[in-house]
CSV table of C-alpha atoms in Angstrom, one decimal:
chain,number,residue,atom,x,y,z
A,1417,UNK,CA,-6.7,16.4,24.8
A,1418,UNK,CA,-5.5,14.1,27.8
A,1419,UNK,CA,-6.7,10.3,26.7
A,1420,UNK,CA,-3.9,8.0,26.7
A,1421,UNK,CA,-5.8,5.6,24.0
A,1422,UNK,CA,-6.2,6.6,20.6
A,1423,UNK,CA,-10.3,7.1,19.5
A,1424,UNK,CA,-11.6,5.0,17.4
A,1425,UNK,CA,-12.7,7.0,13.8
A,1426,UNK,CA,-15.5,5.6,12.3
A,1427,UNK,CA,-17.1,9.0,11.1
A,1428,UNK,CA,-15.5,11.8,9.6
A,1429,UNK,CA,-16.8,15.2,9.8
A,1430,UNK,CA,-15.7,17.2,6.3
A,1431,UNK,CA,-16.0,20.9,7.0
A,1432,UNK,CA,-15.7,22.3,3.4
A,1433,UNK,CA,-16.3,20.0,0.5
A,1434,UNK,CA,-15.2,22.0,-2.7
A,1435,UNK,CA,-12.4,20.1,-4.5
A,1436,UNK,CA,-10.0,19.3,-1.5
A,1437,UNK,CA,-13.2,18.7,0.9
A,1438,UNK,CA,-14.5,16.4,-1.5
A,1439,UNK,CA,-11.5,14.7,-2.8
A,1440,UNK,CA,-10.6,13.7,1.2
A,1441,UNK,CA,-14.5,12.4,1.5
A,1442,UNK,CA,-13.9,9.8,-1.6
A,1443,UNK,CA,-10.6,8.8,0.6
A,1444,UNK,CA,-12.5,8.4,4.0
A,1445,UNK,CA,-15.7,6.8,1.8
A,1446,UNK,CA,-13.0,4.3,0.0
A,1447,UNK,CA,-11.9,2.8,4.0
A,1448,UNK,CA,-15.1,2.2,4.6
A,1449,UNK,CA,-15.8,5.4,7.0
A,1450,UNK,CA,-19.1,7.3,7.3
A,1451,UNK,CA,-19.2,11.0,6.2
A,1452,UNK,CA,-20.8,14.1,6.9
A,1453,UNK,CA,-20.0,17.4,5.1
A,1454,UNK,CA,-20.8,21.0,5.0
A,1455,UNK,CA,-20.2,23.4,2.8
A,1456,UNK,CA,-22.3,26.6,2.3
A,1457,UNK,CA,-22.1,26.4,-1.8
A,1458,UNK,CA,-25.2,25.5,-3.5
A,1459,UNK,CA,-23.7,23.2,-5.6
A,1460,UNK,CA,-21.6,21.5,-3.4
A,1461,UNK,CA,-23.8,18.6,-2.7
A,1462,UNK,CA,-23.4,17.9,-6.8
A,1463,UNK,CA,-19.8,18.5,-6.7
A,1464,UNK,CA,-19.4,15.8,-3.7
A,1465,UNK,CA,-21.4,13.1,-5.1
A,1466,UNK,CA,-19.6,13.8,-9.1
A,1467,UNK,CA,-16.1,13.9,-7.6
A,1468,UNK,CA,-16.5,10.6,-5.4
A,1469,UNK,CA,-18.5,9.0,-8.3
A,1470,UNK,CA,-15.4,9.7,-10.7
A,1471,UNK,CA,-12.4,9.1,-7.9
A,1472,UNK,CA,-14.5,5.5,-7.2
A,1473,UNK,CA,-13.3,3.3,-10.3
A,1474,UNK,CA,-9.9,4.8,-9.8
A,1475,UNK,CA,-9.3,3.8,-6.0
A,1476,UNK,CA,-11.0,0.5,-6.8
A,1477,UNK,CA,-8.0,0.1,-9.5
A,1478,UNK,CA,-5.3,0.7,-7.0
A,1479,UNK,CA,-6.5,-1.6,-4.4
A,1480,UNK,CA,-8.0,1.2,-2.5
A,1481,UNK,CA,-11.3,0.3,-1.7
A,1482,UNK,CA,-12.0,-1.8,1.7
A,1483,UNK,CA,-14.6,-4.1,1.6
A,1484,UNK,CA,-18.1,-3.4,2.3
A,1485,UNK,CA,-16.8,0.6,1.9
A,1486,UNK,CA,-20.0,2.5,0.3
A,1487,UNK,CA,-19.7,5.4,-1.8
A,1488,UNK,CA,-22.6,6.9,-0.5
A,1489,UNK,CA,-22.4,6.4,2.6
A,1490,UNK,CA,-22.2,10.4,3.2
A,1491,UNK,CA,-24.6,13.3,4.3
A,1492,UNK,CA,-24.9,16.8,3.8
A,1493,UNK,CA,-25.5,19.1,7.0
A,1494,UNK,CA,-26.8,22.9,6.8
A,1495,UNK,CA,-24.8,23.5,9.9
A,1496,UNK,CA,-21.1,23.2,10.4
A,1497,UNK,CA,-21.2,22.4,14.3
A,1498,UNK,CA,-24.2,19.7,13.2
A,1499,UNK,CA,-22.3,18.0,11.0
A,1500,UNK,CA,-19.6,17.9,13.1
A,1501,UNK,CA,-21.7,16.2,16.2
A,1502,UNK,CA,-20.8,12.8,16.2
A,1503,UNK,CA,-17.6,12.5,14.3
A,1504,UNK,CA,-14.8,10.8,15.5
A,1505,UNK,CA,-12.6,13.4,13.1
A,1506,UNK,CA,-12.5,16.1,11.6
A,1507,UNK,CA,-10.9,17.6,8.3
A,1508,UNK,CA,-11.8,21.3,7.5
A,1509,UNK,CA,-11.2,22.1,3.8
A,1510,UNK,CA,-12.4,26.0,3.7
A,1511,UNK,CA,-11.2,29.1,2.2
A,1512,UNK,CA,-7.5,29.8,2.7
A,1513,UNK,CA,-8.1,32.7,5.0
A,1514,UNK,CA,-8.1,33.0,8.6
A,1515,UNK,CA,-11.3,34.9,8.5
A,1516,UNK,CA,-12.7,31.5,6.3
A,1517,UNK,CA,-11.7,28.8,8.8
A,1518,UNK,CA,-11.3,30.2,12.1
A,1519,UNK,CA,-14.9,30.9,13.1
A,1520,UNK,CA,-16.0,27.6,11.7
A,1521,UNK,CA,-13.1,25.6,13.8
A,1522,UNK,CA,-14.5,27.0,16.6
A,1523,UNK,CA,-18.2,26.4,15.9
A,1524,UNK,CA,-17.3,22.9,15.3
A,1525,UNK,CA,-14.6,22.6,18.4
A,1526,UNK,CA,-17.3,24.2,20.4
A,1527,UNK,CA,-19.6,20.6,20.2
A,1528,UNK,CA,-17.1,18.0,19.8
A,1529,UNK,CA,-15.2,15.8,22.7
A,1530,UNK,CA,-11.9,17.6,24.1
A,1531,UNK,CA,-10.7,13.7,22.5
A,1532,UNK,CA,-11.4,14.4,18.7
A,1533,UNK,CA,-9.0,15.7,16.6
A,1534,UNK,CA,-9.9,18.8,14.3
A,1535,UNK,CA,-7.3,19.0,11.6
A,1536,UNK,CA,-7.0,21.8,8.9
A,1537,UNK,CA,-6.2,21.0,5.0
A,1538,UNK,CA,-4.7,24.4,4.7
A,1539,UNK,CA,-1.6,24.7,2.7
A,1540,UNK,CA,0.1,27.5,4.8
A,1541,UNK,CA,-1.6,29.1,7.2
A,1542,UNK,CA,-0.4,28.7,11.1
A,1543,UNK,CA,-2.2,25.8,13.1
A,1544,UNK,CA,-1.7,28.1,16.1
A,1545,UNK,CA,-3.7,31.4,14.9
A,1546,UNK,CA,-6.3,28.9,13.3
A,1547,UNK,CA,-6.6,27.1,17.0
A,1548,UNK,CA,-7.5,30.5,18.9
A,1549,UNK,CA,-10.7,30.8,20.0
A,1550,UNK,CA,-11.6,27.0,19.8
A,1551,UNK,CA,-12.6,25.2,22.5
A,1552,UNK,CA,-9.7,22.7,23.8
A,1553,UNK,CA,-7.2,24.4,21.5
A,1554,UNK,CA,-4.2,21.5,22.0
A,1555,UNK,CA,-6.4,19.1,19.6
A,1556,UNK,CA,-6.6,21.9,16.3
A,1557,UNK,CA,-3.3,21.4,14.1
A,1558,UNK,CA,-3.1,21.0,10.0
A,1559,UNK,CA,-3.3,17.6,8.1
A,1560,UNK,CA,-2.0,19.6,4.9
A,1561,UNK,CA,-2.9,16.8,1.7
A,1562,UNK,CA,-1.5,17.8,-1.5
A,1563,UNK,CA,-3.8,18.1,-4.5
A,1564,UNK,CA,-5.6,15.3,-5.2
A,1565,UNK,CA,-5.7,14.0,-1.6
A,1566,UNK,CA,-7.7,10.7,-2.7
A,1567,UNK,CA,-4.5,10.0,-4.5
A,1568,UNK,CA,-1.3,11.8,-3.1
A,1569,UNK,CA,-0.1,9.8,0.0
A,1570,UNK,CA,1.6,12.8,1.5
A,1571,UNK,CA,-0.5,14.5,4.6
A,1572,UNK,CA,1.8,17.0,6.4
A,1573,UNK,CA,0.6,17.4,9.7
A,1574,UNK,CA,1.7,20.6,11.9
A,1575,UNK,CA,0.8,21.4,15.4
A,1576,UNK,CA,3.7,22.6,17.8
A,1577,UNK,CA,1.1,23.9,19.5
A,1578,UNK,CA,-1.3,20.9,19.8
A,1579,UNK,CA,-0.8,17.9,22.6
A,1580,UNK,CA,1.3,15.3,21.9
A,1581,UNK,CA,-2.2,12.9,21.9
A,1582,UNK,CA,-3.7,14.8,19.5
A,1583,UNK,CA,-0.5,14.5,17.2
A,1584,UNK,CA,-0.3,10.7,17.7
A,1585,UNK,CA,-3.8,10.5,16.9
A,1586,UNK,CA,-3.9,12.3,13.4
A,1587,UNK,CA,-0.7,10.6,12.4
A,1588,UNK,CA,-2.5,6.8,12.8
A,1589,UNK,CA,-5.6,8.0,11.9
A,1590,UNK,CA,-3.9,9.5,8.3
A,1591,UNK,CA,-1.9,5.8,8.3
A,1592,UNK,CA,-5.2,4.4,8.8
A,1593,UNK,CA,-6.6,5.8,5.1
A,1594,UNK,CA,-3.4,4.9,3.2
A,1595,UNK,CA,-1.5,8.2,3.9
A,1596,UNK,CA,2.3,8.9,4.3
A,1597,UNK,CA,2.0,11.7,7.5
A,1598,UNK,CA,5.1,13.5,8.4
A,1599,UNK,CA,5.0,15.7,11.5
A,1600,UNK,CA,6.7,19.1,10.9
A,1601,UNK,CA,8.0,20.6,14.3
A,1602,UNK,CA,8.0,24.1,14.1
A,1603,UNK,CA,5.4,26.0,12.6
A,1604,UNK,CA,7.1,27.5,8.8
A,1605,UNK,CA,5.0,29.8,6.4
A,1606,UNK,CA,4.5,26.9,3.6
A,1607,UNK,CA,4.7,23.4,6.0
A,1608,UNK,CA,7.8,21.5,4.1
A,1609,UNK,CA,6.2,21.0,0.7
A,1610,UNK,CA,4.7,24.1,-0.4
A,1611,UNK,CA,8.4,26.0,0.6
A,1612,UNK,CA,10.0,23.1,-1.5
A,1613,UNK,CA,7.8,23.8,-4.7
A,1614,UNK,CA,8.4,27.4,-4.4
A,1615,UNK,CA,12.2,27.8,-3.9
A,1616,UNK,CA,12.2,24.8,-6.8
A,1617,UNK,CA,10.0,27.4,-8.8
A,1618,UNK,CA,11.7,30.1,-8.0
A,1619,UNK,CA,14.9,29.4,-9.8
A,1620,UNK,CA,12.3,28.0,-12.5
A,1621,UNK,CA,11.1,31.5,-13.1
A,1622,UNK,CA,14.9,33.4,-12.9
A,1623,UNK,CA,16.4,30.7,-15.1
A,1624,UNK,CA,13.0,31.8,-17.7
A,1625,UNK,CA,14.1,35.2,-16.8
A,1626,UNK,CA,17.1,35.2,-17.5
A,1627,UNK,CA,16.4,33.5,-21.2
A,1628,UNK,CA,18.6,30.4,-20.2
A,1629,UNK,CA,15.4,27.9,-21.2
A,1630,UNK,CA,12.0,28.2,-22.5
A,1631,UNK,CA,8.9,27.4,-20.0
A,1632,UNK,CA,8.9,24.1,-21.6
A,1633,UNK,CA,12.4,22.8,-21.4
A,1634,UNK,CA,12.2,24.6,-17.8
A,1635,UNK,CA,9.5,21.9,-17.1
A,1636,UNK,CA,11.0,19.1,-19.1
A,1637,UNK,CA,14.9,19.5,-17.0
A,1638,UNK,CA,12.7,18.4,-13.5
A,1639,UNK,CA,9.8,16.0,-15.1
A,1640,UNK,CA,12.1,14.6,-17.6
A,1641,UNK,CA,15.3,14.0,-15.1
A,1642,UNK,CA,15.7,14.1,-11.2
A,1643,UNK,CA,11.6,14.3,-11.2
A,1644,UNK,CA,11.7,10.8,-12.0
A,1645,UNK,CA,13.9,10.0,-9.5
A,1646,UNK,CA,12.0,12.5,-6.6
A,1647,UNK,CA,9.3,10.0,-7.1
A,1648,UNK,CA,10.9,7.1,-5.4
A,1649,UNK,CA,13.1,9.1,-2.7
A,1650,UNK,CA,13.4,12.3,-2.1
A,1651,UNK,CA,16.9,15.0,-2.6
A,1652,UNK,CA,18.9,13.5,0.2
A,1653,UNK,CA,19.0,10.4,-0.2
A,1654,UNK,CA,19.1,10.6,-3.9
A,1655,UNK,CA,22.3,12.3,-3.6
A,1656,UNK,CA,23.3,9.7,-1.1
A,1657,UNK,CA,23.3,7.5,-4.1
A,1658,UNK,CA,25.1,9.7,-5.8
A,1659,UNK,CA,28.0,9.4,-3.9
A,1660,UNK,CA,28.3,5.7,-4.8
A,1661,UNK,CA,29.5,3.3,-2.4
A,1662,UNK,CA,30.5,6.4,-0.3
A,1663,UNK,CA,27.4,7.6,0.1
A,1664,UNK,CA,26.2,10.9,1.3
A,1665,UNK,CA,29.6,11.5,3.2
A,1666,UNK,CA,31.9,10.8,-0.2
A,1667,UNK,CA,29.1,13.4,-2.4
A,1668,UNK,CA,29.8,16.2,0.7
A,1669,UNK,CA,33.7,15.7,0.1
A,1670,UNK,CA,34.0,15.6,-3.5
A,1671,UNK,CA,30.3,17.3,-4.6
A,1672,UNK,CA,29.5,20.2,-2.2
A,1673,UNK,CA,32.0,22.8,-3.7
A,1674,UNK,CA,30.5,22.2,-6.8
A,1675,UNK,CA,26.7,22.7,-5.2
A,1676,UNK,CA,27.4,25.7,-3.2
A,1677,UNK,CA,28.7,27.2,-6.2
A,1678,UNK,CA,25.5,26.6,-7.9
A,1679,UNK,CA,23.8,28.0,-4.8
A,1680,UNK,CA,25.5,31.3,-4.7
A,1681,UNK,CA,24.3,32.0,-8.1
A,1682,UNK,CA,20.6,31.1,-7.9
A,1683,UNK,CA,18.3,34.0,-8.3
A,1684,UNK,CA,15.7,35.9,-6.8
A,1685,UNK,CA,13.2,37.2,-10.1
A,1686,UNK,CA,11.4,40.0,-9.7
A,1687,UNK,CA,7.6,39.0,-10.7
A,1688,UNK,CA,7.0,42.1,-13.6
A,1689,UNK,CA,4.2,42.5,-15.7
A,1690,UNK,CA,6.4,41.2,-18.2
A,1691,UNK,CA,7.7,38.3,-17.0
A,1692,UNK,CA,4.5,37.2,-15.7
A,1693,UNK,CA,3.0,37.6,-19.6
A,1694,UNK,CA,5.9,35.0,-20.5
A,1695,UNK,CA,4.9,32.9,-18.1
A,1696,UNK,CA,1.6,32.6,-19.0
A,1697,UNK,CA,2.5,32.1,-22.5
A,1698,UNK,CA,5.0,30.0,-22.2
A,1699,UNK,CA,3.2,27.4,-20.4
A,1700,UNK,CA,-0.2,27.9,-22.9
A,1701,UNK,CA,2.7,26.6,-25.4
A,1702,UNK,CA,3.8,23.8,-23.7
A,1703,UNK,CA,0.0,22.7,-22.9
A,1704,UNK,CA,-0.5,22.5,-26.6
A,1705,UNK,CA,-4.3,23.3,-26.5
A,1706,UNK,CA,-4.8,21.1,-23.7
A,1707,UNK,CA,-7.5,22.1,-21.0
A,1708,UNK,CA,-6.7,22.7,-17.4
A,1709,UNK,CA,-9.2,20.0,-17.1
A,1710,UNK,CA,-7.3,17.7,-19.8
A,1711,UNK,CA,-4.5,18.3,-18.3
A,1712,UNK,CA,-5.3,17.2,-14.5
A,1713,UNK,CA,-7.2,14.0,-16.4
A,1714,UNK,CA,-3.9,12.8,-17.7
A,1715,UNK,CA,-2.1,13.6,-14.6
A,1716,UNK,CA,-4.8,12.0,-12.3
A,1717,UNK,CA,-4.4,8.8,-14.9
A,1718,UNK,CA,-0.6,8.9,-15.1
A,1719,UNK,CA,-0.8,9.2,-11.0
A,1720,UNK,CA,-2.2,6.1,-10.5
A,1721,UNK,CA,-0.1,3.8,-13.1
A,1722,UNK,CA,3.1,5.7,-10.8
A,1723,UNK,CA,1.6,4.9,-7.7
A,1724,UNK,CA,0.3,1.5,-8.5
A,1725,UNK,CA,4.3,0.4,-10.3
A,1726,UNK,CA,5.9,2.1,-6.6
A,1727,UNK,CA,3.8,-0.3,-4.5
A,1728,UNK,CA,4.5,-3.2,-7.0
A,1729,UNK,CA,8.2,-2.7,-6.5
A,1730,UNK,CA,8.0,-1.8,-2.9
């Protein structure tokens, strides 16, 4: 990938449209792009037009919909490399296997311009493994969304591999569609996020373990407390502010001890049978009856009153 300008995206190729391909079609949709999808599912078409029909009202709420944007502007293709022809970009939402997503990057690399970006939505997988094979390997890296990525602003995009061009290009184009892309410089198991969650969740499980909490209060100590606060800026610089008017340097002097006390003693559970049975009670509890479906309802609702009071405040 060797052009100096940035291309244009006015279509977006979707390559896998279960519930991440479909959710980043409603996104593309809502800024007034044209899409085409694939997905080998039967049902997929149905899924695609429900999910975009449901995520509409809700962008349109939060200010996300640009004028003239269609909903239906999208197509289905049989073919992955023919609904790729003719994009300007493309996101790839398949299974989270290699043996899923590599043969279909390259069927689709294999057609496109060595100028068009082909990103990856996978959540952990290497951009460099997924790029073998393809044609003009240097423009394949990850746009990672998180779950659902018509709302979530945060696209993690990974390619120490890729050019430096085609790294430019899927940071503007994700600015371009409302996102908040941050470029991870060495390839990690996990990206950023994902090893986040999981060394958070980690100490979630030993401190359930270890009987200190229930599931519940587990939950309740991060949504109820600093969860509020990782909403509006992340661990840093919250304990920046924690310093007070010293900021981060007066927290390291006075407040590190403490911490790397705290750090020696975190734990490292063992997954048993056991523990994975209180697990899964424990958090039927705290559901209280509620559906998986219920729940991501309220979150999805709860989602966009948050995201609409940050950027009434920003």
């Amino acid at each position: 990938m060797r052009q100096t300008a940035i291309r244009p995206v006015r279509s977006v190729a979707v390559i896998g449209a279960g519930t991440i391909g479909a959710s980043w079609a409603a996104c593309f949709l809502a800024h007034g792009l044209e899409v085409v999808a694939y997905d080998p599912a039967p049902g997929a078409p149905e899924l695609m037009r429900r999910m975009v029909a449901q995520a509409w009202p809700v962008l349109e709420r939060l200010g996300a919909v640009a004028p003239g944007a269609d909903p239906g502007r999208w197509r289905f293709e049989a073919d992955p490399a023919r609904a790729a022809e003719g994009a300007d970009f493309v996101q790839e939402s398949a299974p989270e296997r290699y043996e899923a997503k590599q043969p279909l990057l390259r069927a689709v690399a294999a057609v496109l311009p060595a100028d068009v970006v082909i990103a990856s939505s996978t959540s952990g997988l290497l951009a460099s493994r997924l790029a073998e094979g393809c044609t003009h390997p240097e423009r394949v890296l990850i746009g990672h969304p998180f779950n659902p990525p018509h709302l979530i602003p945060l696209v993690e995009v990974v390619g120490p591999h890729a050019s430096r061009a085609a790294i430019e290009a899927a940071l503007a184009f994700y600015r371009s569609v409302g996102k908040r892309p941050i470029e991870i410089r060495k390839e990690v198991p996990g990206h950023v996020a994902n090893r986040l969650q999981a060394a958070m969740w980690r100490e979630a499980v030993h401190l359930v373990a270890e009987g200190v909490a229930s599931v519940a209060d587990v939950d309740a100590a991060v949504s109820e407390g600093p969860g509020l606060r990782w909403a509006l800026m992340g661990p840093t610089l919250t304990f920046h502010l924690a310093g007070g008017e010293g900021g981060m340097a007066h927290f390291l002097r006075h407040l590190l001890p403490a911490m790397q006390g705290w750090w020696d003693t975190l734990g490292r559970p063992e997954m048993t049978p056991e523990l994975q049975r209180r697990l899964v009670e424990g958090v039927a509890e705290e559901a209280a009856g509620r559906s998986v479906t219920d729940l991501a309802r309220w979150r999805d609702e709860a989602l966009v009153r948050l995201l609409a009071a940050r950027e009434a405040v920003s």
